[in-house]
Short mmCIF file of C-alpha atoms in Angstrom, two decimals:
data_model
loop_
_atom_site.label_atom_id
_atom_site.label_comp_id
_atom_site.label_asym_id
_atom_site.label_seq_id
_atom_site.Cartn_x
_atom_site.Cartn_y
_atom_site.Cartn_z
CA UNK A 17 136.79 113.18 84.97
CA UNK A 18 138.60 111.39 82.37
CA UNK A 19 136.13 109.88 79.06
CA UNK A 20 137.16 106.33 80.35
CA UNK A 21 135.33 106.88 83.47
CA UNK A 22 132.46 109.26 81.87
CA UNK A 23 132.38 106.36 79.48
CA UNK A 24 131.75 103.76 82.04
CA UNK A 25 129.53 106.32 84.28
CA UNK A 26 127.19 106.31 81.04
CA UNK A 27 126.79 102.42 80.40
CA UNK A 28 126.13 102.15 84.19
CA UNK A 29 123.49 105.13 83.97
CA UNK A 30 122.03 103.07 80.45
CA UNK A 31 121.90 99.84 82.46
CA UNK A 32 120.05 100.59 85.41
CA UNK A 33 117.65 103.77 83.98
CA UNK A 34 116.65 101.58 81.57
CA UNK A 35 115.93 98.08 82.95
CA UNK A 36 112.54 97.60 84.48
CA UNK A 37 111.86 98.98 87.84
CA UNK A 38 108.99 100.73 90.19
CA UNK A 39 109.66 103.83 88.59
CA UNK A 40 109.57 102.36 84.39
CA UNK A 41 106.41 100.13 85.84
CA UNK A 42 104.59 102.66 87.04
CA UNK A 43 105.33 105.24 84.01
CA UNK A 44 104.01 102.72 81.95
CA UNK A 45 100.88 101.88 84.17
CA UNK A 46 99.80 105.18 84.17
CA UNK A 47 100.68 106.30 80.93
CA UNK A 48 98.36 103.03 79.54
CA UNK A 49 95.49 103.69 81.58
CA UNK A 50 95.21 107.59 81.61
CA UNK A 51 97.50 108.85 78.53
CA UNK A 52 100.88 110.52 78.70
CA UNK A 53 99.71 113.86 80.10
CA UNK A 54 98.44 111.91 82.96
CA UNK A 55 101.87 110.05 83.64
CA UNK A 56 103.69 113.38 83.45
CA UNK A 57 103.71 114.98 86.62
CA UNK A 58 105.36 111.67 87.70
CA UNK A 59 107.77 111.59 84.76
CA UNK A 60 108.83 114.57 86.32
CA UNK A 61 108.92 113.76 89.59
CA UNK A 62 111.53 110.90 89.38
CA UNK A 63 114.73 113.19 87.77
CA UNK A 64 113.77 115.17 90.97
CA UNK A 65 113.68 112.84 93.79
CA UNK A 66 116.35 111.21 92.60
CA UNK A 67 118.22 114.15 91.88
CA UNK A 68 118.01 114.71 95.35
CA UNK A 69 118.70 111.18 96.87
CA UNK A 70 122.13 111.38 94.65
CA UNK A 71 122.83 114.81 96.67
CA UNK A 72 122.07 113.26 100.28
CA UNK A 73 124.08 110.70 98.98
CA UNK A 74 127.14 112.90 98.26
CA UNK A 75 126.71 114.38 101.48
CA UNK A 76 127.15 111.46 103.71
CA UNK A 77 123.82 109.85 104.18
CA UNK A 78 124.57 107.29 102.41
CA UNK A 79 127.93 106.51 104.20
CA UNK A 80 125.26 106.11 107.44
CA UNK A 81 123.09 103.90 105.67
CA UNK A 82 125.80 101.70 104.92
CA UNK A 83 127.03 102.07 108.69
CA UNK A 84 123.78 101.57 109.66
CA UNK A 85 122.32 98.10 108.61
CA UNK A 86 118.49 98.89 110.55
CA UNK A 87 118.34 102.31 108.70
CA UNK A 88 118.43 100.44 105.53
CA UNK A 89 116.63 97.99 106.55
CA UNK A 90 113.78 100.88 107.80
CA UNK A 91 114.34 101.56 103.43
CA UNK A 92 113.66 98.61 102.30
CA UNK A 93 110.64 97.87 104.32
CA UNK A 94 109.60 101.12 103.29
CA UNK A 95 109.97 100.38 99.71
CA UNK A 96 108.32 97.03 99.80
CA UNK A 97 105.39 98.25 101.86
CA UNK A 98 105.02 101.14 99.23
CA UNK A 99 105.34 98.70 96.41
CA UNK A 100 102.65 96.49 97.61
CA UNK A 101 99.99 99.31 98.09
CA UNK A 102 100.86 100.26 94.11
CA UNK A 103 100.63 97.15 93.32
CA UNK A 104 96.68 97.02 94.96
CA UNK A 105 96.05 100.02 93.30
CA UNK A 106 96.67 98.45 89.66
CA UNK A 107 95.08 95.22 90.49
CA UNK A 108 91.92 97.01 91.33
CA UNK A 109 92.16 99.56 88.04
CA UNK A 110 89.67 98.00 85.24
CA UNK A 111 88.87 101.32 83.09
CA UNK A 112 90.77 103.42 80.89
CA UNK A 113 90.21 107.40 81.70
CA UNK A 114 88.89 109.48 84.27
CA UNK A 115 86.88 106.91 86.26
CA UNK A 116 90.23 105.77 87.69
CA UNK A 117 91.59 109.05 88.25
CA UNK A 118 91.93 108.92 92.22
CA UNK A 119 92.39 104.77 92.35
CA UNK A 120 95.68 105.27 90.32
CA UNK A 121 96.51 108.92 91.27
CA UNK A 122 100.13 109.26 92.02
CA UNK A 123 101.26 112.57 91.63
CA UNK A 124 104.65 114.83 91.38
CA UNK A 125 105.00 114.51 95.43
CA UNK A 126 104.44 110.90 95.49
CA UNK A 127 106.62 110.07 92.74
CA UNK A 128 109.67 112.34 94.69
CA UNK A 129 109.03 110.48 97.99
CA UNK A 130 109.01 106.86 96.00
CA UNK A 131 112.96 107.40 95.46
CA UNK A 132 113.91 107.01 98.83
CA UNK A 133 112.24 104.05 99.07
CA UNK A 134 113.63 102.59 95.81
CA UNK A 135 116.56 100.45 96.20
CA UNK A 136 117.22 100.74 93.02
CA UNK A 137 118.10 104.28 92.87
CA UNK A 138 119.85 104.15 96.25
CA UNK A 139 121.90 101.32 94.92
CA UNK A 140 122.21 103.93 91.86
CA UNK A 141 122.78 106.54 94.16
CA UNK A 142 125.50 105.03 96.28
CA UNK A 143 127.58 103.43 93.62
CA UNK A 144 127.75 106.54 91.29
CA UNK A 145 128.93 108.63 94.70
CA UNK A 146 131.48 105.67 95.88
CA UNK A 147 132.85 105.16 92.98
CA UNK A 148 132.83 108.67 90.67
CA UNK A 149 132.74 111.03 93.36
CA UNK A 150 133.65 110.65 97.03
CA UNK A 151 137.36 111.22 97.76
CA UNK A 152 137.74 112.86 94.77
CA UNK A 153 139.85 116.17 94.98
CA UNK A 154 137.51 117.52 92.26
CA UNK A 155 134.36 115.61 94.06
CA UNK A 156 132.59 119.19 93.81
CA UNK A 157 133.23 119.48 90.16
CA UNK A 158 132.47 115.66 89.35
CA UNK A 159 129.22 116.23 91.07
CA UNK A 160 127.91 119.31 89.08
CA UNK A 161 128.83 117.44 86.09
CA UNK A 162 127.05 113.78 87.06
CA UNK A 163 123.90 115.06 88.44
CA UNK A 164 122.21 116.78 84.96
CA UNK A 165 123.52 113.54 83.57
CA UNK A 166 121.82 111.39 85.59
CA UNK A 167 118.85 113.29 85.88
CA UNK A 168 118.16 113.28 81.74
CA UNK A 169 118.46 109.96 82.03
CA UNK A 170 115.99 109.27 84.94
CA UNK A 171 113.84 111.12 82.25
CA UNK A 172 114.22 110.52 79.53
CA UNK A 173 113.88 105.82 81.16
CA UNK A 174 110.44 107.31 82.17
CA UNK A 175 109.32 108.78 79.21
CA UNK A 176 110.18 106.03 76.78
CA UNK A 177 108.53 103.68 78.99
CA UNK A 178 105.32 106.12 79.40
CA UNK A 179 105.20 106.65 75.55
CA UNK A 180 104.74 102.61 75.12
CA UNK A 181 102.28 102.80 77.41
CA UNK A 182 100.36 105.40 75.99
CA UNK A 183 100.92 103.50 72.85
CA UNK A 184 99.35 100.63 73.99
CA UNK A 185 95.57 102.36 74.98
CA UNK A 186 93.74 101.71 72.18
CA UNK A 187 95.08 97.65 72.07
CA UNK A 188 94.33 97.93 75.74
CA UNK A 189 90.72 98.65 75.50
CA UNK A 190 90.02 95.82 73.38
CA UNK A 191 88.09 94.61 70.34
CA UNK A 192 84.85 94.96 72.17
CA UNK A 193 85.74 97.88 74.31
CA UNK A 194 85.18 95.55 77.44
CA UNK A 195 88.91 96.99 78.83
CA UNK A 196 89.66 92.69 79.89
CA UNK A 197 93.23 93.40 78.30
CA UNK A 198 93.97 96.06 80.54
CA UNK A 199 92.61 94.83 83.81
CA UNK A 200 95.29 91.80 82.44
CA UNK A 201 98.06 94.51 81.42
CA UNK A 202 97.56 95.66 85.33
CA UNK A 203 97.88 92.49 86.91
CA UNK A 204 101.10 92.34 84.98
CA UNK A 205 102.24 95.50 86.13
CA UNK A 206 101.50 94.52 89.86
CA UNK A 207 103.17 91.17 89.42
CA UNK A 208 106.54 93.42 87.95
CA UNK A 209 106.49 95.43 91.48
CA UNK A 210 105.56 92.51 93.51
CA UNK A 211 108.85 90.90 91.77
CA UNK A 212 110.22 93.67 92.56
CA UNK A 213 109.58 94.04 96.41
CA UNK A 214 110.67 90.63 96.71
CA UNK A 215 113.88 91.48 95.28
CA UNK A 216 114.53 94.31 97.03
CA UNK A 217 114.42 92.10 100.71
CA UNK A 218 116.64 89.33 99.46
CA UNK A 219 119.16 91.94 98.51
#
């Protein structure tokens, strides 16, 4: 791989790591209402998951999503139904800490099976192997070399996005301690994934 196409493979991986998404939304969600610590076993989860969606990728599944128009379609509703259940859980989180522990619980396992429901990282996924990887006769090579790429950046989106939220905790409780901003801040976050389910059936 030449550094005109590492070049271009790293303003594609800036652009869509670090735009908003289910995986920045939720970081931040968590991260706000239960502290970093709390948002890292997801954090974590999402270099992962996606890791692996870029390898099932590589190896031809998703050449038979794109032959098969109802097996994406089976993704997006997928997505979309997943996206609205998050988004019930935030609307329905009103204190910061422990109380909320189970209502927004979502975990390393959770936060690997949200990938392959994210059209964003199979859009990710698919144009990163069409157009860095498959056909390639170095396509082995190129791959060892794009995935630890990709997968500090799925991180390193997260983490930024969970640090703000954590940052944002002690604003979120409020002046009185009542906790109205952040039943406000989580509406907000539900309304980014509900934008975001939308999106992902009009694609």
């Amino acid at each position: 791989m030449n550094w005109q196409e590492l070049s271009a493979l790293l303003v594609l991986a800036t652009a869509m790591s670090f735009t908003p998404g289910p995986n920045t939304t939720l970081a931040t969600a968590l991260a706000a209402n239960q502290g970093f610590r709390h948002a890292l076993p997801f954090i974590c989860a999402v270099p992962v998951g996606w890791g692996a969606l870029l390898l099932v990728c590589a190896l031809g599944l998703g050449a038979l999503v794109l032959a098969l128009p109802w097996l994406g379609w089976a993704v997006r509703i997928g997505g979309v139904a997943y996206l609205l259940w998050l988004a019930n859980k935030l609307t329905r989180a009103r204190q910061l800490g422990e109380a909320n522990a189970e209502l927004l619980h979502v975990g390393f396992w959770q936060g690997v099976t949200l990938q392959f429901v994210n059209i964003k990282a199979w859009m990710l996924a698919l144009a990163i192997v069409g157009g860095w990887i498959a056909g390639r006769a170095d396509a082995t090579q190129r791959l060892v070399l794009v995935v630890p790429i990709m997968l500090g950046f799925a991180f390193a989106s997260n983490c930024c996005y969970a640090l703000v939220g954590s940052a944002l905790r002690t604003w979120l409780i409020g002046p009185n301690g009542d906790g109205q901003r952040l039943v406000w801040f989580n509406r907000g976050m539900a309304v980014v994934l509900l934008v975001t389910a939308l999106w992902m059936l009009v694609l």
